[in-house]
XYZ file of C-alpha atoms in Angstrom:
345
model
C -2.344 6.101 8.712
C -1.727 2.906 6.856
C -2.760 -0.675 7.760
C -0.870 -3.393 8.238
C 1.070 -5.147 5.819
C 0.345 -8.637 7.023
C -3.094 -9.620 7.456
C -5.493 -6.992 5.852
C -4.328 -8.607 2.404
C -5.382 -6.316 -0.322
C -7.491 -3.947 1.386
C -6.845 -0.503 -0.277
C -5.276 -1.510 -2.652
C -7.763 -2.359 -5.738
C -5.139 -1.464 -8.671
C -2.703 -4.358 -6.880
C -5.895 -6.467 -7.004
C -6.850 -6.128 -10.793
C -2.950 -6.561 -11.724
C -2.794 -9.585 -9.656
C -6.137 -11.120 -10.952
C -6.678 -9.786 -14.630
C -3.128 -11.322 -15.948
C -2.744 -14.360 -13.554
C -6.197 -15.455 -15.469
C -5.625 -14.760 -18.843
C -2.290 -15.939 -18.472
C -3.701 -19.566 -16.979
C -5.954 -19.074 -19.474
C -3.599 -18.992 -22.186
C -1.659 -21.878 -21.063
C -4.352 -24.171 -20.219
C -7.126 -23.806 -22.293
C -6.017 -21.501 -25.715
C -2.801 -22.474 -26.628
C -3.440 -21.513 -29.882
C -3.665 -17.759 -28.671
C -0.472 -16.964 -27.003
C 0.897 -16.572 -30.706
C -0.783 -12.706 -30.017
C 0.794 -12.106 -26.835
C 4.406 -12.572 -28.025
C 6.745 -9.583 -27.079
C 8.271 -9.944 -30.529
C 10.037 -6.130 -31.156
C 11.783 -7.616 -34.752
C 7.622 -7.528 -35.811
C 6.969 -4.292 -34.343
C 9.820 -2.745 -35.843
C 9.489 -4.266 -39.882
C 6.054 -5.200 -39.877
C 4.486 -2.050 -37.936
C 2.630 -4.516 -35.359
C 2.056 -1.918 -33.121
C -0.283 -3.616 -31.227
C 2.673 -6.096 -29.771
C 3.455 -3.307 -27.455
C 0.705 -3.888 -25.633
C -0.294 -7.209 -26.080
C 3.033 -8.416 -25.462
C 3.840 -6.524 -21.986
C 0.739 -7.206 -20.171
C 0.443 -10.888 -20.127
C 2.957 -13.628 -18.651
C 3.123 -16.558 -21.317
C 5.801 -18.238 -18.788
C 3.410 -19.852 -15.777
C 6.724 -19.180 -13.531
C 6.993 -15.277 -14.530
C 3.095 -15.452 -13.787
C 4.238 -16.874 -10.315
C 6.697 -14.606 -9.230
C 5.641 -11.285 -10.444
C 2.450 -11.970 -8.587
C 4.002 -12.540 -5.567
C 6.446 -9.420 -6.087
C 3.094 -7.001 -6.988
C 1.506 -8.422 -3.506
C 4.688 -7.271 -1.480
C 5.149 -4.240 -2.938
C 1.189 -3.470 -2.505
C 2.103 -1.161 0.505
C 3.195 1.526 -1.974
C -0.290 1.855 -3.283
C -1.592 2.269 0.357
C 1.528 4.834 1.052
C 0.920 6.725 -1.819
C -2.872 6.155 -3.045
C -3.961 3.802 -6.518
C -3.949 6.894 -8.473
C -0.187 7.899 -7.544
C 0.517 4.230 -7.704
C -1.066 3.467 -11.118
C 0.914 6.978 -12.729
C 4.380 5.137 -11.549
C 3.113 1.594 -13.258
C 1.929 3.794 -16.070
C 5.108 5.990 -16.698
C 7.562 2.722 -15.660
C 5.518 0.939 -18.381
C 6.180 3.293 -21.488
C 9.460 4.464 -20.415
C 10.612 0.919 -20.396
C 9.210 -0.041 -23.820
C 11.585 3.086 -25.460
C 14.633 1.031 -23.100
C 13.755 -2.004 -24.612
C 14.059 -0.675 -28.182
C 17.507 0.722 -27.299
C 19.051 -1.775 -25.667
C 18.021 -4.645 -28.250
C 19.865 -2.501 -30.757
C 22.965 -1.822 -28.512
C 23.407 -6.027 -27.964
C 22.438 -6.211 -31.778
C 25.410 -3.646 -32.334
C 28.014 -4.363 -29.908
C 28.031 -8.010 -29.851
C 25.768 -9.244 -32.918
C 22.895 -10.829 -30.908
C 19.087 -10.760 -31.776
C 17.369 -10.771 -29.050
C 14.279 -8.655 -30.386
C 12.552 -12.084 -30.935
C 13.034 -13.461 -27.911
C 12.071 -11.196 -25.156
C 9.456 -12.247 -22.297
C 5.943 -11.479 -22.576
C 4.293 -9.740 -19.323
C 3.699 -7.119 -17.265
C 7.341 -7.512 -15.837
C 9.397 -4.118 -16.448
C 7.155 -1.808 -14.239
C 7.585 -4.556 -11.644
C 11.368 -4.545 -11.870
C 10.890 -0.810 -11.480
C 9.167 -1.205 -8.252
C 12.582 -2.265 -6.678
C 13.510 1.410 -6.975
C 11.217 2.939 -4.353
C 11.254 -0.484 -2.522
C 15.214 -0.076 -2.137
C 15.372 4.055 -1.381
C 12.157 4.349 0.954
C 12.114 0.720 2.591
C 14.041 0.774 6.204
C 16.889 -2.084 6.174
C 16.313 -3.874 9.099
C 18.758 -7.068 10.334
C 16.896 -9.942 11.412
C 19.337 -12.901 11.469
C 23.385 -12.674 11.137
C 25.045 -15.318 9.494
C 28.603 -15.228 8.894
C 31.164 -12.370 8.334
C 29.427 -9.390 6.815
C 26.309 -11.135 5.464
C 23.044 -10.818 7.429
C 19.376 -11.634 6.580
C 16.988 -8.873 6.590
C 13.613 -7.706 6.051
C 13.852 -7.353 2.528
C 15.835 -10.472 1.822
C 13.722 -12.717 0.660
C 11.912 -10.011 -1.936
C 15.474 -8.927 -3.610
C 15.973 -13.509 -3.562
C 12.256 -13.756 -5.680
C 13.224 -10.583 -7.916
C 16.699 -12.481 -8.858
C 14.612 -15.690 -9.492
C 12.616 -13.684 -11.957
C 15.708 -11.957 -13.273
C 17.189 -15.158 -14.117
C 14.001 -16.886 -15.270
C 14.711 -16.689 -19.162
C 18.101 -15.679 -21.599
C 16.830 -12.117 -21.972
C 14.712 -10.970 -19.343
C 17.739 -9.079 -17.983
C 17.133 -6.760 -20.761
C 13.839 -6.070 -19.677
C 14.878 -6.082 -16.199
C 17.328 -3.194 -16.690
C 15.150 -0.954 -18.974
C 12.457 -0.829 -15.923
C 14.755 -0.154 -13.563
C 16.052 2.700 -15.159
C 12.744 3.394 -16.080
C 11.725 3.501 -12.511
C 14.836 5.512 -11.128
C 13.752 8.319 -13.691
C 10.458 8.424 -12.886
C 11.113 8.038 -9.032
C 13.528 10.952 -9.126
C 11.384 12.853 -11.149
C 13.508 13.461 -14.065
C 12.784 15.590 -17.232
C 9.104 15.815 -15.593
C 8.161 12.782 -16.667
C 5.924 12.145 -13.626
C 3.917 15.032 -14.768
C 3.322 13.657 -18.405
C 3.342 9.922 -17.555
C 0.839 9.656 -15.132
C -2.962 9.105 -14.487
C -5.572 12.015 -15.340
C -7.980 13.167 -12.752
C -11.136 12.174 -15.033
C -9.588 9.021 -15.836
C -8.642 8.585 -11.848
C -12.383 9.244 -11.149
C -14.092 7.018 -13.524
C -12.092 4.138 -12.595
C -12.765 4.316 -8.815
C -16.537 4.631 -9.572
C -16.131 1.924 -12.674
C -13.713 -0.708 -11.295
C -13.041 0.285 -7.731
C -16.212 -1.425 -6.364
C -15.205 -4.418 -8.587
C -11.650 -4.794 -6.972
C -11.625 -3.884 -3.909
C -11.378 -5.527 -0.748
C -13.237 -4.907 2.397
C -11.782 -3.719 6.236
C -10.408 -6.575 8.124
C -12.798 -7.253 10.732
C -10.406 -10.274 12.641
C -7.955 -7.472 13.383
C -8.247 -3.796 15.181
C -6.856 -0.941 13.261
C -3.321 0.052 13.458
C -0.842 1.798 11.899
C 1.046 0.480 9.236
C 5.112 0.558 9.633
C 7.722 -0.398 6.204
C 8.956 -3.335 8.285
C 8.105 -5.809 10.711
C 9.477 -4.334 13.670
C 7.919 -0.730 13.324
C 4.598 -3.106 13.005
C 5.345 -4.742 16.212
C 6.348 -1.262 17.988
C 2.901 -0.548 16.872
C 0.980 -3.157 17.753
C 2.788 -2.708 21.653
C 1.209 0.653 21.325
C -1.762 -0.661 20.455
C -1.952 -2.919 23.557
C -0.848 -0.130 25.862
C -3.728 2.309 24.483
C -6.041 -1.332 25.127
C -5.354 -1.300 28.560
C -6.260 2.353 29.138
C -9.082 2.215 27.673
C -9.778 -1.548 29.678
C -8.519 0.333 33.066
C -11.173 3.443 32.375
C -13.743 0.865 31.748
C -12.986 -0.540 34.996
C -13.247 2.605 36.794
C -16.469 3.435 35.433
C -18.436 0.657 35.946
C -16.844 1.109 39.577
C -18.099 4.721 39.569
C -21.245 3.977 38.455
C -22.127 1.154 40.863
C -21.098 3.675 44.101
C -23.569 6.489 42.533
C -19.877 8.570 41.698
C -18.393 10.184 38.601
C -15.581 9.595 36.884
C -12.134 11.475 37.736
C -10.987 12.220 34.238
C -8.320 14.149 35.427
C -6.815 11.287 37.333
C -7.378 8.834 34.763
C -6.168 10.550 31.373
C -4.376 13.405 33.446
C -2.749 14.646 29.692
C -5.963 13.685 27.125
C -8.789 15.996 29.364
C -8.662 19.420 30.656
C -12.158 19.395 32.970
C -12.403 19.900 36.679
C -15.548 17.997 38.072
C -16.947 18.978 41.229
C -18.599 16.754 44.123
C -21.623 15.290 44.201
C -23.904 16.489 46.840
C -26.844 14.306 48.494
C -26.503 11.766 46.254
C -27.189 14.124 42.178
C -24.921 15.067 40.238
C -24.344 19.168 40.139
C -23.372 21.476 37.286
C -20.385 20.638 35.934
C -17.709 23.502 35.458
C -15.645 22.980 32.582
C -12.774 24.896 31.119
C -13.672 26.413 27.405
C -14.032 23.838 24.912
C -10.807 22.436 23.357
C -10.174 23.671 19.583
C -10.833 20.142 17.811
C -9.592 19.916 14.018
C -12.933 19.786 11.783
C -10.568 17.339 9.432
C -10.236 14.394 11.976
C -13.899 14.888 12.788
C -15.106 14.489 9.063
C -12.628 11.311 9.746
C -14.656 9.917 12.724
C -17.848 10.907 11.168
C -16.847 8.641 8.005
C -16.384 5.775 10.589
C -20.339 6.032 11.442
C -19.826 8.029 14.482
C -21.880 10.702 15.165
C -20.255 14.406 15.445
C -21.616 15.546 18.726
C -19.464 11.965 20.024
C -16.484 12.643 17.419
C -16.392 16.161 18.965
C -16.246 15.088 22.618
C -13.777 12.073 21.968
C -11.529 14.365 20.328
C -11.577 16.944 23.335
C -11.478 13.900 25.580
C -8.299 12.892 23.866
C -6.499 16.425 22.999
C -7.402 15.979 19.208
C -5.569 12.735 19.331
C -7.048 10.858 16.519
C -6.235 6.939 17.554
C -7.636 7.012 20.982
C -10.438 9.075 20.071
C -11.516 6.176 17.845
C -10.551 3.415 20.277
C -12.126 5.007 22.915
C -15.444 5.142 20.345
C -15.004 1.954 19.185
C -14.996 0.549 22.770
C -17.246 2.633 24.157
């Protein structure tokens, strides 16, 4: 289960975090206070290529020296944060990786294809920043993100839900002379390493070590804590799955309200709860009578099979496991009511 996309912000999603703080700074930085610097941060592939400045590569393709770049790659990593919750930071960070060196060997070749075919340098003048494994982001966005109409305008053009993220990536696109160049090599970049070709997700990605010593190293550092303004729901790709699930949400709510209800109810006239009448399809248990006034044996059908994974789940919540046990049976091992019906109870 995801959360939502709206309000939790960054939560669970730490590598989204550092990208969105480490550069923003040192790019402000840069611009405001060391002027002098930015000469190091120049995506200048003429240097790399005759001079062996190596180092270009990297110092060149992580930091914006445009303030509007800065701006709107921000904005894109922030919106397309929900990949790192779909697919976990270390699955997220391999794509970034692999988009990120895949497009530096796309840059090289298409600088020499314009420098061939129509006589234009551009090795020089390329943009500086961490912009071609954002470009490459568009890939997933546009083959796993729903299309979903929210406005019609005229004839066959309609606003949607992903409207106004394709309008901010064309603002970047057309932010400098070149930065199409870059633009293209990460999306190609990130359509090979989307669709898996030639392996390359296998040798461009993340190691396990590395994985671990970053989420005990830098995890605590950037991430964000649980939303406590909002319960926990689902998260859907758009904003209408998100309202679907927020209906849900309400629906489960009043159950849980209404069983309150009865309870306190039950409890004030010295009686027991009817589970079978209440949650007729969440708990298999026949109660019997009460007789002069105390409660008798109850008889029970065996105990429900409950999954030991969604219990470890519960028991991460805080919950103990003799209560994650009986929510679960009380729900029919289903795992969002068992922890509403917790959480509320």
């Amino acid at each position: 289960m995801f959360t939502s996309t709206g309000s939790s912000g960054l939560y669970k999603a730490p590598v989204s975090k550092g990208l969105l703080l480490v550069p923003s700074a040192l790019s402000l930085l840069l611009a405001l206070l060391l002027p002098h610097c930015q000469r190091f941060f120049v995506y200048d592939l003429q240097a790399v290529k005759d001079d062996f400045q190596i180092w270009r590569l990297i110092c060149g393709r992580i930091i914006c020296l445009d303030l509007k770049d800065t701006f709107c790659s921000s904005l894109l990593i922030y919106n397309f944060r929900i990949f790192e919750r779909r697919y976990g930071s270390r699955k997220f960070a391999s794509f970034l990786l692999g988009s990120w060196v895949l497009s530096a060997v796309g840059d090289f070749i298409l600088v020499e294809a314009v420098r061939y075919s129509f006589g234009i340098t551009a090795a020089r003048n390329l943009p500086s920043g961490f912009l071609a494994p954002v470009f490459a982001l568009f890939v997933p966005f546009y083959c796993s993100i729903p299309r979903v109409q929210v406005a019609h305008i005229l004839g066959p053009l309609s606003i949607t839900n992903k409207t106004l993220i394709y309008i901010l990536g064309l603002q970047l696109f057309t932010s400098g002379s070149y930065i199409w160049i870059v633009a293209i090599s990460g999306l190609i970049s990130g359509l090979c390493y989307n669709s898996k070709m030639l392996q390359v997700h296998e040798v461009l990605c993340v190691p396990s070590w590395m994985a671990k010593f970053c989420s005990w190293t830098l995890e605590p550092i950037f991430s964000s804590s649980e939303p406590t303004s909002e319960a926990r729901i689902g998260m859907g790709a758009t904003v209408d799955i998100q309202r679907q699930q927020r209906m849900e949400l309400l629906d489960r709510q009043l159950m849980l309200s209404q069983f309150a209800q009865v309870r306190r109810q039950r409890q004030q006239q010295g009686g027991m709860i009817n589970w079978n009448r209440l949650f007729p399809p969440l708990r298999q248990r026949r109660n019997v009578n009460y007789q002069d006034g105390r409660q008798s044996e109850q008889q029970a059908s065996p105990p429900l099979e409950v999954s030991e994974e969604q219990v470890a789940r519960l028991m991460e919540m805080g919950f103990s496991r003799g209560d994650a046990l009986e929510a679960l049976r009380a729900s029919n091992n289903d795992l969002n009511v068992a922890t509403n019906f917790l959480l509320q109870h």
